[in-house]
Amino acid sequence: MKEFHLLSFMVAAGILLAGCGTSGNDDTIEPEDTNDPGSSQEESDQAEEEAKESSGDTSDAIDLKDGVDLVIGTVEELSTTVEESPDDTAKINETGKTLEEDWDRIEKQVEENYEEDYKNIEESLYPLIDEAQADEPDTDKIKELAQETQDKLEEFNNKLETS
């Protein structure tokens, strides 16, 4: 009988202590909602993209000729922006960011298949991107680099058409 009272007491004390751990308030920090289909889809897409980049899978990549045309168009857009709105730093910065993103889409293909052209283009392209994204872009320098980069890209584009 003594054992029964001791066991009953322990069970009651355990229930009481377990109940003390909850206050009924929702002041606790909850983890992120892992059932959110949007966030898990984004994470899946990002992981898939990283896997493609690391494996060299370019099946989703933009056609190189179309990509070069896109970059040329963005360089032209940057030149026009600098010419028409030289004081619009935000627009120049945004176009510089777009230029970088457009180049990133084809950069690996150019580097792997046309190493000399890649080096030649990037000698003026990267300084152009950097200057276009600067806090206070030097518009004269951008004009010069944009023309140089555009010439190199058009020359490369002609090479792609003839090969």
C-alpha positions as CSV (number, residue, x, y, z in Angstrom):
1,M,0.0,0.0,0.0
2,K,2.9,2.3,0.8
3,E,4.3,1.7,-2.7
4,F,0.9,2.5,-4.3
5,H,0.8,5.9,-2.5
6,L,4.4,6.7,-3.5
7,L,3.7,5.8,-7.1
8,S,0.5,7.8,-7.1
9,F,2.3,10.8,-5.6
10,M,5.1,10.6,-8.2
11,V,2.6,10.4,-11.1
12,A,0.6,13.3,-9.7
13,A,3.8,15.3,-9.2
14,G,4.9,14.6,-12.8
15,I,1.6,15.7,-14.2
16,L,1.7,18.9,-12.1
17,L,5.3,19.7,-13.2
18,A,4.5,19.0,-16.8
19,G,1.6,21.4,-16.6
20,C,3.7,24.1,-15.0
21,G,5.9,24.3,-18.1
22,T,3.1,25.8,-20.2
23,S,1.7,29.3,-19.3
24,G,-1.0,29.5,-21.9
25,N,0.6,32.6,-23.4
26,D,2.0,32.6,-26.9
27,D,5.1,34.6,-26.0
28,T,7.3,31.9,-27.4
29,I,9.3,32.3,-30.5
30,E,8.0,30.0,-33.2
31,P,10.2,28.5,-35.9
32,E,9.6,29.5,-39.5
33,D,6.7,27.9,-41.2
34,T,8.3,25.0,-43.0
35,N,5.0,24.2,-44.7
36,D,5.0,27.4,-46.6
37,P,5.1,26.2,-50.2
38,G,6.5,29.5,-51.5
39,S,9.6,29.5,-49.3
40,S,10.3,25.8,-49.8
41,Q,9.9,26.2,-53.6
42,E,12.4,29.1,-53.5
43,E,14.8,27.0,-51.5
44,S,14.4,24.1,-53.9
45,D,14.9,26.3,-57.0
46,Q,18.0,27.9,-55.4
47,A,19.4,24.5,-54.5
48,E,18.7,23.2,-58.1
49,E,20.3,26.3,-59.6
50,E,23.4,25.8,-57.5
51,A,23.6,22.2,-58.4
52,K,23.4,23.1,-62.1
53,E,26.1,25.7,-61.7
54,S,28.4,23.3,-59.9
55,S,27.8,20.4,-62.3
56,G,28.2,22.6,-65.4
57,D,24.7,21.8,-66.6
58,T,23.8,24.6,-69.0
59,S,20.7,23.1,-70.5
60,D,18.7,26.0,-69.0
61,A,21.2,28.6,-70.0
62,I,20.4,31.3,-72.5
63,D,21.6,30.8,-76.1
64,L,25.1,32.4,-76.3
65,K,24.2,34.5,-79.3
66,D,21.0,35.8,-77.7
67,G,22.9,36.4,-74.5
68,V,25.5,38.5,-76.2
69,D,22.8,40.4,-78.0
70,L,21.2,41.0,-74.6
71,V,24.4,42.3,-73.0
72,I,25.0,44.6,-76.0
73,G,21.5,46.0,-75.6
74,T,22.1,46.6,-71.9
75,V,25.4,48.4,-72.7
76,E,23.6,50.6,-75.2
77,E,20.9,51.3,-72.6
78,L,23.6,52.3,-70.1
79,S,25.1,54.6,-72.7
80,T,21.7,56.2,-73.4
81,T,21.0,56.6,-69.7
82,V,24.4,58.3,-69.2
83,E,23.9,60.6,-72.2
84,E,20.3,61.6,-71.4
85,S,20.3,61.5,-67.6
86,P,23.9,61.9,-66.4
87,D,22.7,63.0,-62.9
88,D,20.3,60.0,-62.4
89,T,22.6,57.9,-60.3
90,A,19.9,55.5,-59.3
91,K,19.1,54.7,-62.9
92,I,22.7,54.3,-63.8
93,N,23.3,52.0,-60.9
94,E,20.2,49.9,-61.8
95,T,21.4,49.6,-65.4
96,G,24.8,48.6,-64.2
97,K,23.3,45.9,-62.0
98,T,21.2,44.7,-65.0
99,L,24.4,44.6,-67.1
100,E,26.1,42.5,-64.5
101,E,23.2,40.1,-64.3
102,D,22.9,39.8,-68.1
103,W,26.7,39.0,-68.4
104,D,26.5,36.5,-65.5
105,R,23.9,34.5,-67.6
106,I,26.5,33.8,-70.4
107,E,29.8,34.4,-68.6
108,K,30.5,30.7,-68.0
109,Q,29.8,29.7,-71.6
110,V,32.1,32.4,-72.9
111,E,34.8,31.6,-70.5
112,E,34.7,27.9,-71.2
113,N,34.4,28.1,-75.0
114,Y,36.1,31.4,-75.9
115,E,38.8,32.0,-73.3
116,E,40.7,34.7,-75.2
117,D,37.5,36.6,-76.1
118,Y,36.4,36.3,-72.5
119,K,39.5,37.9,-71.2
120,N,39.4,40.6,-73.8
121,I,35.7,41.5,-73.1
122,E,36.1,41.5,-69.3
123,E,39.1,44.0,-69.4
124,S,36.5,46.7,-70.1
125,L,33.3,45.1,-69.0
126,Y,34.1,44.7,-65.3
127,P,35.4,48.3,-64.9
128,L,32.3,49.4,-66.7
129,I,30.0,47.5,-64.3
130,D,32.0,48.8,-61.3
131,E,31.8,52.4,-62.4
132,A,28.1,52.1,-63.3
133,Q,27.4,50.8,-59.8
134,A,29.5,53.3,-58.0
135,D,28.0,55.8,-55.5
136,E,29.1,58.6,-57.7
137,P,29.6,57.2,-61.2
138,D,32.0,59.0,-63.5
139,T,29.9,59.4,-66.6
140,D,32.8,60.2,-68.9
141,K,34.6,57.0,-67.9
142,I,31.3,55.1,-68.4
143,K,30.9,56.5,-71.9
144,E,34.5,55.4,-72.8
145,L,34.2,52.0,-71.2
146,A,30.7,51.4,-72.7
147,Q,32.0,52.1,-76.2
148,E,35.0,49.9,-75.8
149,T,32.9,47.1,-74.3
150,Q,30.3,47.4,-77.0
151,D,32.9,47.2,-79.7
152,K,34.4,44.1,-78.2
153,L,31.0,42.4,-77.8
154,E,30.0,43.2,-81.4
155,E,33.3,41.8,-82.6
156,F,32.6,38.6,-80.5
157,N,29.1,38.5,-81.8
158,N,30.3,38.6,-85.4
159,K,32.7,35.7,-84.6
160,L,29.8,33.7,-83.3
161,E,27.8,34.3,-86.5
162,T,30.6,33.2,-88.7
163,S,31.5,30.1,-86.7
